[in-house]
Amino acid sequence: MDAGKIPEHTSFLDTLPPVEFACIYGSSLHPNNSDKTSMIDYILGVANPQQWHTENLKLNRDHYVSWMIHLGGAQLMFKYGVVRMNDLVRDISGWESFYLSGRLQKPVNVVVDKSEIEKLNSVNVKAATAAALLLLPSKFSEEELYAKICSLSYMGDLRMLFAEDRNKVRKIVQGQFELFQQMYNPFIEEFAAQDLLRMSSSGDQKLNLIQDCGSSTTCSLVSSLPLPLRCHTGMKLGEKKPIDESGTINHWAGRATQKVAIKREEAADCIRKTLRRKVMVSSARQAVAGLLTAGAVHGVKYVGSKMKKAWRSWR
């Protein structure tokens, strides 16, 4: 939505049917980001997207491209993304598609939160920290940590091949560095308290970090990943089922009690491949949805502008 036409987020949300969750993201949100754009992007969480769009169609018919109107507008992704709350919760907690969870690993401005999504997202943020640490070497800077976290949701993104600035991750981190610090410092300190990290100041209010890359630390970090990814990682690395005293497989045993030696390189490779596959699928789906809902003319103009920016970054 055009920032010039909407002075405050509430004035925009007041024109829509009620939502359970809403957040704003994008460079225009943050005054410390030098790469400003005129677009403000919203994620809206609702109980029933089809019902919500039916109501919104009556209020804001001009938000929908003409051919979508004839279909009831049930799949809209135009200027603001609408998601079912159950799907949002599943993605945040389990990285099901790693689309919205990846977006919420970066700074956002939550403006409506009736279901405590922001509290739930702390699990997502901690998991992103663990995944990034597993992909980093033993020594790295605070900025490199945030860059790795930010890059998780771009691994396998088809748009990065031709329609995104190659410096996008660096610009996001540098433009929103203090916001990343606010999000991630509690988890850096938590992992440091568990002796998984050591911190030292670099003299410019930024940290230098050292991590233990041994098997024990690797297992601890893997345990902070979402359960589906932990299960997938375990299966890929040949993890065995826990066996009780009678010698039978105990399917109900907690995974935290399993002692499995996991090599750092194998865990990192498994995470990298799993996230790349998820992002590739979700990015392709969103690219197609964006073109369809924006309409042919607007879609081509938008992709064209993105491609120009991408080409300039590669020169």
mmCIF file of C-alpha atoms in Angstrom:
data_model
loop_
_atom_site.group_PDB
_atom_site.id
_atom_site.type_symbol
_atom_site.label_atom_id
_atom_site.label_comp_id
_atom_site.label_asym_id
_atom_site.label_seq_id
_atom_site.Cartn_x
_atom_site.Cartn_y
_atom_site.Cartn_z
ATOM 1 C CA MET A 1 0.000 0.000 0.000
ATOM 2 C CA ASP A 2 1.289 3.449 -0.880
ATOM 3 C CA ALA A 3 2.927 5.007 2.181
ATOM 4 C CA GLY A 4 2.034 8.503 1.016
ATOM 5 C CA LYS A 5 -1.665 7.734 0.978
ATOM 6 C CA ILE A 6 -1.713 5.965 4.351
ATOM 7 C CA PRO A 7 -0.182 8.128 7.096
ATOM 8 C CA GLU A 8 -0.813 5.534 9.819
ATOM 9 C CA HIS A 9 -1.305 1.788 9.798
ATOM 10 C CA THR A 10 -4.583 2.114 11.695
ATOM 11 C CA SER A 11 -6.153 4.195 8.927
ATOM 12 C CA PHE A 12 -5.472 1.352 6.494
ATOM 13 C CA LEU A 13 -6.619 -1.459 8.783
ATOM 14 C CA ASP A 14 -9.808 0.441 9.567
ATOM 15 C CA THR A 15 -10.806 0.095 5.912
ATOM 16 C CA LEU A 16 -10.631 -3.711 6.121
ATOM 17 C CA PRO A 17 -12.701 -6.371 7.889
ATOM 18 C CA PRO A 18 -11.336 -7.215 11.369
ATOM 19 C CA VAL A 19 -8.154 -9.284 11.586
ATOM 20 C CA GLU A 20 -6.634 -11.335 14.415
ATOM 21 C CA PHE A 21 -3.044 -10.503 13.527
ATOM 22 C CA ALA A 22 -1.339 -7.821 11.471
ATOM 23 C CA CYS A 23 2.256 -6.812 11.001
ATOM 24 C CA ILE A 24 4.097 -4.453 8.688
ATOM 25 C CA TYR A 25 7.394 -5.338 7.082
ATOM 26 C CA GLY A 26 9.702 -3.837 4.481
ATOM 27 C CA SER A 27 12.368 -1.161 4.371
ATOM 28 C CA SER A 28 9.918 1.752 4.480
ATOM 29 C CA LEU A 29 8.956 0.698 8.008
ATOM 30 C CA HIS A 30 12.335 1.529 9.515
ATOM 31 C CA PRO A 31 13.729 5.072 9.599
ATOM 32 C CA ASN A 32 17.314 3.797 9.962
ATOM 33 C CA ASN A 33 17.189 2.015 6.613
ATOM 34 C CA SER A 34 18.613 4.150 3.803
ATOM 35 C CA ASP A 35 17.006 1.996 1.104
ATOM 36 C CA LYS A 36 13.462 3.329 1.438
ATOM 37 C CA THR A 37 10.600 2.401 -0.867
ATOM 38 C CA SER A 38 7.079 3.751 -1.217
ATOM 39 C CA MET A 39 5.479 0.346 -0.566
ATOM 40 C CA ILE A 40 4.336 -0.853 2.839
ATOM 41 C CA ASP A 41 3.705 -4.585 3.045
ATOM 42 C CA TYR A 42 1.283 -6.236 5.460
ATOM 43 C CA ILE A 43 0.750 -9.765 6.684
ATOM 44 C CA LEU A 44 -2.813 -10.224 7.914
ATOM 45 C CA GLY A 45 -3.951 -13.245 9.910
ATOM 46 C CA VAL A 46 -7.664 -14.144 9.870
ATOM 47 C CA ALA A 47 -9.719 -17.119 11.036
ATOM 48 C CA ASN A 48 -11.365 -17.786 7.670
ATOM 49 C CA PRO A 49 -9.678 -16.222 4.596
ATOM 50 C CA GLN A 50 -12.554 -16.976 2.215
ATOM 51 C CA GLN A 51 -15.124 -15.350 4.486
ATOM 52 C CA TRP A 52 -12.766 -12.417 5.112
ATOM 53 C CA HIS A 53 -12.282 -11.839 1.390
ATOM 54 C CA THR A 54 -16.027 -12.038 0.792
ATOM 55 C CA GLU A 55 -16.511 -9.220 3.300
ATOM 56 C CA ASN A 56 -13.527 -7.275 2.000
ATOM 57 C CA LEU A 57 -14.833 -7.547 -1.554
ATOM 58 C CA LYS A 58 -17.887 -5.573 -0.475
ATOM 59 C CA LEU A 59 -15.753 -2.926 1.230
ATOM 60 C CA ASN A 60 -12.795 -2.701 -1.138
ATOM 61 C CA ARG A 61 -13.729 -4.016 -4.551
ATOM 62 C CA ASP A 62 -10.908 -2.003 -6.123
ATOM 63 C CA HIS A 63 -8.329 -4.083 -4.203
ATOM 64 C CA TYR A 64 -9.083 -7.050 -6.449
ATOM 65 C CA VAL A 65 -8.147 -7.475 -10.096
ATOM 66 C CA SER A 66 -11.182 -7.925 -12.330
ATOM 67 C CA TRP A 67 -10.867 -11.654 -13.034
ATOM 68 C CA MET A 68 -10.438 -12.383 -9.324
ATOM 69 C CA ILE A 69 -13.738 -10.671 -8.552
ATOM 70 C CA HIS A 70 -15.592 -13.309 -10.551
ATOM 71 C CA LEU A 71 -13.949 -16.014 -8.411
ATOM 72 C CA GLY A 72 -14.781 -14.330 -5.120
ATOM 73 C CA GLY A 73 -11.234 -13.199 -4.436
ATOM 74 C CA ALA A 74 -10.492 -16.182 -2.224
ATOM 75 C CA GLN A 75 -6.769 -16.388 -3.097
ATOM 76 C CA LEU A 76 -5.813 -12.700 -2.872
ATOM 77 C CA MET A 77 -2.162 -11.773 -2.352
ATOM 78 C CA PHE A 78 -2.181 -8.122 -3.449
ATOM 79 C CA LYS A 79 -0.352 -5.423 -1.449
ATOM 80 C CA TYR A 80 -1.218 -7.331 1.698
ATOM 81 C CA GLY A 81 -1.008 -11.051 2.291
ATOM 82 C CA VAL A 82 -3.893 -12.791 4.015
ATOM 83 C CA VAL A 83 -3.269 -16.068 5.836
ATOM 84 C CA ARG A 84 -5.385 -18.437 7.886
ATOM 85 C CA MET A 85 -4.384 -18.194 11.552
ATOM 86 C CA ASN A 86 -4.000 -21.972 11.887
ATOM 87 C CA ASP A 87 -1.583 -21.977 8.935
ATOM 88 C CA LEU A 88 0.355 -19.065 10.431
ATOM 89 C CA VAL A 89 0.744 -20.869 13.756
ATOM 90 C CA ARG A 90 1.846 -24.112 12.066
ATOM 91 C CA ASP A 91 4.461 -22.344 9.985
ATOM 92 C CA ILE A 92 5.844 -20.374 12.929
ATOM 93 C CA SER A 93 6.072 -23.416 15.195
ATOM 94 C CA GLY A 94 7.044 -26.075 12.652
ATOM 95 C CA TRP A 95 8.520 -24.263 9.613
ATOM 96 C CA GLU A 96 5.939 -26.055 7.475
ATOM 97 C CA SER A 97 6.432 -23.902 4.385
ATOM 98 C CA PHE A 98 9.100 -21.610 5.872
ATOM 99 C CA TYR A 99 7.479 -18.628 4.157
ATOM 100 C CA LEU A 100 5.810 -16.654 6.939
ATOM 101 C CA SER A 101 8.114 -18.065 9.610
ATOM 102 C CA GLY A 102 11.073 -16.879 7.530
ATOM 103 C CA ARG A 103 9.528 -13.439 7.168
ATOM 104 C CA LEU A 104 8.965 -13.204 10.934
ATOM 105 C CA GLN A 105 12.615 -14.019 11.616
ATOM 106 C CA LYS A 106 13.355 -10.506 10.385
ATOM 107 C CA PRO A 107 12.234 -7.280 12.084
ATOM 108 C CA VAL A 108 8.541 -6.477 11.689
ATOM 109 C CA ASN A 109 6.131 -4.073 13.337
ATOM 110 C CA VAL A 110 3.273 -6.011 14.933
ATOM 111 C CA VAL A 111 0.192 -3.770 15.045
ATOM 112 C CA VAL A 112 -2.579 -6.282 15.860
ATOM 113 C CA ASP A 113 -2.003 -9.427 17.929
ATOM 114 C CA LYS A 114 -5.132 -10.965 19.421
ATOM 115 C CA SER A 115 -3.669 -14.506 19.534
ATOM 116 C CA GLU A 116 -0.233 -13.783 21.057
ATOM 117 C CA ILE A 117 1.568 -14.589 17.825
ATOM 118 C CA GLU A 118 4.447 -12.332 18.835
ATOM 119 C CA LYS A 119 5.002 -14.474 21.943
ATOM 120 C CA LEU A 120 4.839 -17.673 19.882
ATOM 121 C CA ASN A 121 7.310 -16.198 17.416
ATOM 122 C CA SER A 122 10.032 -16.200 20.082
ATOM 123 C CA VAL A 123 10.316 -19.961 19.495
ATOM 124 C CA ASN A 124 10.772 -19.266 15.791
ATOM 125 C CA VAL A 125 13.449 -16.637 16.481
ATOM 126 C CA LYS A 126 15.365 -18.970 18.813
ATOM 127 C CA ALA A 127 15.214 -21.748 16.219
ATOM 128 C CA ALA A 128 16.533 -19.374 13.545
ATOM 129 C CA THR A 129 19.451 -18.521 15.840
ATOM 130 C CA ALA A 130 20.251 -22.213 16.303
ATOM 131 C CA ALA A 131 20.016 -22.957 12.574
ATOM 132 C CA ALA A 132 22.293 -20.033 11.727
ATOM 133 C CA LEU A 133 24.865 -21.113 14.319
ATOM 134 C CA LEU A 134 24.941 -24.602 12.810
ATOM 135 C CA LEU A 135 25.758 -23.043 9.433
ATOM 136 C CA LEU A 136 28.477 -20.698 10.726
ATOM 137 C CA PRO A 137 32.168 -21.392 11.452
ATOM 138 C CA SER A 138 33.687 -21.300 14.934
ATOM 139 C CA LYS A 139 34.434 -17.550 14.783
ATOM 140 C CA PHE A 140 32.128 -14.883 13.356
ATOM 141 C CA SER A 141 30.803 -11.399 13.989
ATOM 142 C CA GLU A 142 27.389 -10.364 15.231
ATOM 143 C CA GLU A 143 26.645 -8.925 11.793
ATOM 144 C CA GLU A 144 27.564 -12.233 10.148
ATOM 145 C CA LEU A 145 25.166 -14.020 12.505
ATOM 146 C CA TYR A 146 22.270 -11.759 11.538
ATOM 147 C CA ALA A 147 23.166 -12.072 7.861
ATOM 148 C CA LYS A 148 23.074 -15.857 8.136
ATOM 149 C CA ILE A 149 19.719 -15.713 9.934
ATOM 150 C CA CYS A 150 18.357 -13.369 7.293
ATOM 151 C CA SER A 151 19.638 -15.592 4.469
ATOM 152 C CA LEU A 152 17.813 -18.691 5.753
ATOM 153 C CA SER A 153 14.560 -17.663 4.082
ATOM 154 C CA TYR A 154 16.311 -16.822 0.793
ATOM 155 C CA MET A 155 18.098 -20.143 0.304
ATOM 156 C CA GLY A 156 16.533 -21.694 -2.782
ATOM 157 C CA ASP A 157 14.404 -18.607 -3.517
ATOM 158 C CA LEU A 158 14.024 -18.591 -7.295
ATOM 159 C CA ARG A 159 13.541 -14.819 -7.287
ATOM 160 C CA MET A 160 17.089 -14.346 -6.005
ATOM 161 C CA LEU A 161 18.356 -15.684 -9.332
ATOM 162 C CA PHE A 162 16.954 -12.866 -11.454
ATOM 163 C CA ALA A 163 14.665 -10.473 -9.578
ATOM 164 C CA GLU A 164 16.349 -9.572 -6.309
ATOM 165 C CA ASP A 165 19.264 -7.347 -5.362
ATOM 166 C CA ARG A 166 22.308 -9.566 -4.747
ATOM 167 C CA ASN A 167 23.136 -7.313 -1.765
ATOM 168 C CA LYS A 168 19.649 -7.639 -0.284
ATOM 169 C CA VAL A 169 20.660 -9.544 2.846
ATOM 170 C CA ARG A 170 23.522 -7.184 3.642
ATOM 171 C CA LYS A 171 21.279 -4.140 3.157
ATOM 172 C CA ILE A 172 18.553 -5.574 5.382
ATOM 173 C CA VAL A 173 20.989 -6.332 8.197
ATOM 174 C CA GLN A 174 22.902 -3.058 8.010
ATOM 175 C CA GLY A 175 19.736 -0.982 7.668
ATOM 176 C CA GLN A 176 17.991 -2.692 10.600
ATOM 177 C CA PHE A 177 20.954 -3.712 12.737
ATOM 178 C CA GLU A 178 19.623 -2.356 16.026
ATOM 179 C CA LEU A 179 16.283 -4.066 15.412
ATOM 180 C CA PHE A 180 18.078 -7.379 14.849
ATOM 181 C CA GLN A 181 19.944 -6.816 18.100
ATOM 182 C CA GLN A 182 16.676 -6.306 19.975
ATOM 183 C CA MET A 183 15.271 -9.521 18.494
ATOM 184 C CA TYR A 184 18.287 -11.795 18.869
ATOM 185 C CA ASN A 185 20.388 -10.597 21.805
ATOM 186 C CA PRO A 186 18.258 -12.513 24.359
ATOM 187 C CA PHE A 187 18.949 -15.778 22.525
ATOM 188 C CA ILE A 188 22.633 -15.014 22.025
ATOM 189 C CA GLU A 189 22.844 -14.504 25.784
ATOM 190 C CA GLU A 190 20.834 -17.672 26.426
ATOM 191 C CA PHE A 191 23.166 -19.788 24.295
ATOM 192 C CA ALA A 192 26.171 -18.105 25.918
ATOM 193 C CA ALA A 193 24.801 -18.994 29.363
ATOM 194 C CA GLN A 194 24.667 -22.624 28.187
ATOM 195 C CA ASP A 195 28.363 -22.378 27.209
ATOM 196 C CA LEU A 196 27.533 -22.837 23.539
ATOM 197 C CA LEU A 197 28.909 -19.376 22.702
ATOM 198 C CA ARG A 198 31.498 -16.927 23.959
ATOM 199 C CA MET A 199 31.030 -13.214 23.395
ATOM 200 C CA SER A 200 33.443 -10.310 23.235
ATOM 201 C CA SER A 201 32.919 -6.671 22.309
ATOM 202 C CA SER A 202 34.466 -5.355 19.101
ATOM 203 C CA GLY A 203 34.512 -1.785 20.422
ATOM 204 C CA ASP A 204 31.696 -0.468 18.228
ATOM 205 C CA GLN A 205 28.802 -1.863 20.302
ATOM 206 C CA LYS A 206 28.876 -5.009 18.191
ATOM 207 C CA LEU A 207 29.882 -8.486 19.271
ATOM 208 C CA ASN A 208 32.481 -10.969 18.133
ATOM 209 C CA LEU A 209 31.385 -14.544 18.764
ATOM 210 C CA ILE A 210 33.122 -17.892 19.175
ATOM 211 C CA GLN A 211 31.215 -21.165 19.266
ATOM 212 C CA ASP A 212 32.111 -24.731 20.089
ATOM 213 C CA CYS A 213 31.555 -26.895 16.988
ATOM 214 C CA GLY A 214 31.727 -30.233 18.799
ATOM 215 C CA SER A 215 29.100 -32.963 18.805
ATOM 216 C CA SER A 216 27.584 -31.992 22.162
ATOM 217 C CA THR A 217 27.029 -28.371 21.109
ATOM 218 C CA THR A 218 25.682 -29.525 17.753
ATOM 219 C CA CYS A 219 23.116 -31.744 19.479
ATOM 220 C CA SER A 220 22.081 -28.871 21.751
ATOM 221 C CA LEU A 221 21.530 -26.557 18.795
ATOM 222 C CA VAL A 222 19.623 -29.209 16.835
ATOM 223 C CA SER A 223 17.331 -29.627 19.863
ATOM 224 C CA SER A 224 16.300 -25.958 19.456
ATOM 225 C CA LEU A 225 15.062 -26.506 15.899
ATOM 226 C CA PRO A 226 11.338 -27.070 15.202
ATOM 227 C CA LEU A 227 10.265 -30.654 15.891
ATOM 228 C CA PRO A 228 9.564 -31.586 12.220
ATOM 229 C CA LEU A 229 13.031 -30.400 11.226
ATOM 230 C CA ARG A 230 14.597 -32.208 14.201
ATOM 231 C CA CYS A 231 12.844 -35.408 13.176
ATOM 232 C CA HIS A 232 13.882 -34.951 9.561
ATOM 233 C CA THR A 233 17.466 -34.202 10.537
ATOM 234 C CA GLY A 234 17.540 -37.244 12.808
ATOM 235 C CA MET A 235 16.231 -39.565 10.098
ATOM 236 C CA LYS A 236 18.649 -38.178 7.527
ATOM 237 C CA LEU A 237 21.556 -38.694 9.915
ATOM 238 C CA GLY A 238 20.518 -42.228 10.823
ATOM 239 C CA GLU A 239 19.104 -41.474 14.253
ATOM 240 C CA LYS A 240 17.856 -44.576 16.049
ATOM 241 C CA LYS A 241 14.556 -44.964 17.880
ATOM 242 C CA PRO A 242 14.819 -45.060 21.675
ATOM 243 C CA ILE A 243 14.577 -48.568 23.117
ATOM 244 C CA ASP A 244 13.099 -49.276 26.535
ATOM 245 C CA GLU A 245 14.271 -51.878 29.057
ATOM 246 C CA SER A 246 12.242 -54.660 27.430
ATOM 247 C CA GLY A 247 14.068 -54.141 24.158
ATOM 248 C CA THR A 248 11.068 -52.751 22.251
ATOM 249 C CA ILE A 249 10.982 -49.457 20.425
ATOM 250 C CA ASN A 250 9.427 -46.746 22.554
ATOM 251 C CA HIS A 251 7.585 -44.429 20.167
ATOM 252 C CA TRP A 252 6.526 -42.150 23.021
ATOM 253 C CA ALA A 253 9.959 -41.439 24.423
ATOM 254 C CA GLY A 254 10.950 -37.795 24.396
ATOM 255 C CA ARG A 255 13.440 -36.917 21.709
ATOM 256 C CA ALA A 256 15.385 -34.796 24.182
ATOM 257 C CA THR A 257 16.485 -37.995 25.994
ATOM 258 C CA GLN A 258 18.068 -39.507 22.903
ATOM 259 C CA LYS A 259 21.862 -39.364 22.862
ATOM 260 C CA VAL A 260 22.890 -39.234 19.236
ATOM 261 C CA ALA A 261 26.311 -38.236 17.955
ATOM 262 C CA ILE A 262 25.727 -35.724 15.165
ATOM 263 C CA LYS A 263 28.532 -34.397 13.036
ATOM 264 C CA ARG A 264 28.392 -30.643 12.545
ATOM 265 C CA GLU A 265 28.920 -30.776 8.783
ATOM 266 C CA GLU A 266 26.198 -33.395 8.304
ATOM 267 C CA ALA A 267 23.685 -31.451 10.395
ATOM 268 C CA ALA A 268 24.447 -28.218 8.525
ATOM 269 C CA ASP A 269 24.131 -29.922 5.141
ATOM 270 C CA CYS A 270 20.795 -31.483 6.122
ATOM 271 C CA ILE A 271 19.398 -28.144 7.320
ATOM 272 C CA ARG A 272 20.649 -26.368 4.208
ATOM 273 C CA LYS A 273 19.042 -28.891 1.838
ATOM 274 C CA THR A 274 15.759 -29.034 3.764
ATOM 275 C CA LEU A 275 15.303 -25.257 3.911
ATOM 276 C CA ARG A 276 16.400 -24.786 0.307
ATOM 277 C CA ARG A 277 13.707 -27.208 -0.852
ATOM 278 C CA LYS A 278 11.007 -25.557 1.280
ATOM 279 C CA VAL A 279 11.925 -22.049 0.151
ATOM 280 C CA MET A 280 12.097 -23.072 -3.507
ATOM 281 C CA VAL A 281 8.540 -24.415 -3.395
ATOM 282 C CA SER A 282 7.060 -21.512 -1.408
ATOM 283 C CA SER A 283 8.865 -18.808 -3.428
ATOM 284 C CA ALA A 284 7.653 -20.289 -6.719
ATOM 285 C CA ARG A 285 4.094 -20.454 -5.385
ATOM 286 C CA GLN A 286 4.197 -16.855 -4.150
ATOM 287 C CA ALA A 287 5.710 -15.576 -7.407
ATOM 288 C CA VAL A 288 2.866 -17.102 -9.411
ATOM 289 C CA ALA A 289 0.233 -15.920 -6.908
ATOM 290 C CA GLY A 290 1.642 -12.396 -7.014
ATOM 291 C CA LEU A 291 1.482 -12.202 -10.805
ATOM 292 C CA LEU A 292 -2.069 -13.574 -10.903
ATOM 293 C CA THR A 293 -3.513 -11.319 -8.225
ATOM 294 C CA ALA A 294 -1.727 -8.149 -9.281
ATOM 295 C CA GLY A 295 -2.949 -8.467 -12.840
ATOM 296 C CA ALA A 296 -0.870 -8.813 -15.980
ATOM 297 C CA VAL A 297 0.090 -5.152 -16.456
ATOM 298 C CA HIS A 298 0.932 -4.415 -12.815
ATOM 299 C CA GLY A 299 2.618 -7.792 -12.434
ATOM 300 C CA VAL A 300 4.916 -7.271 -15.395
ATOM 301 C CA LYS A 301 5.776 -3.726 -14.254
ATOM 302 C CA TYR A 302 6.567 -4.945 -10.738
ATOM 303 C CA VAL A 303 8.764 -7.831 -11.902
ATOM 304 C CA GLY A 304 10.458 -5.510 -14.403
ATOM 305 C CA SER A 305 11.366 -3.006 -11.697
ATOM 306 C CA LYS A 306 12.686 -5.784 -9.466
ATOM 307 C CA MET A 307 14.794 -7.187 -12.294
ATOM 308 C CA LYS A 308 16.300 -3.761 -13.056
ATOM 309 C CA LYS A 309 17.330 -3.374 -9.430
ATOM 310 C CA ALA A 310 18.765 -6.907 -9.446
ATOM 311 C CA TRP A 311 20.764 -6.305 -12.633
ATOM 312 C CA ARG A 312 22.190 -3.061 -11.258
ATOM 313 C CA SER A 313 23.376 -4.920 -8.150
ATOM 314 C CA TRP A 314 25.231 -7.482 -10.273
ATOM 315 C CA ARG A 315 27.221 -4.883 -12.200
#
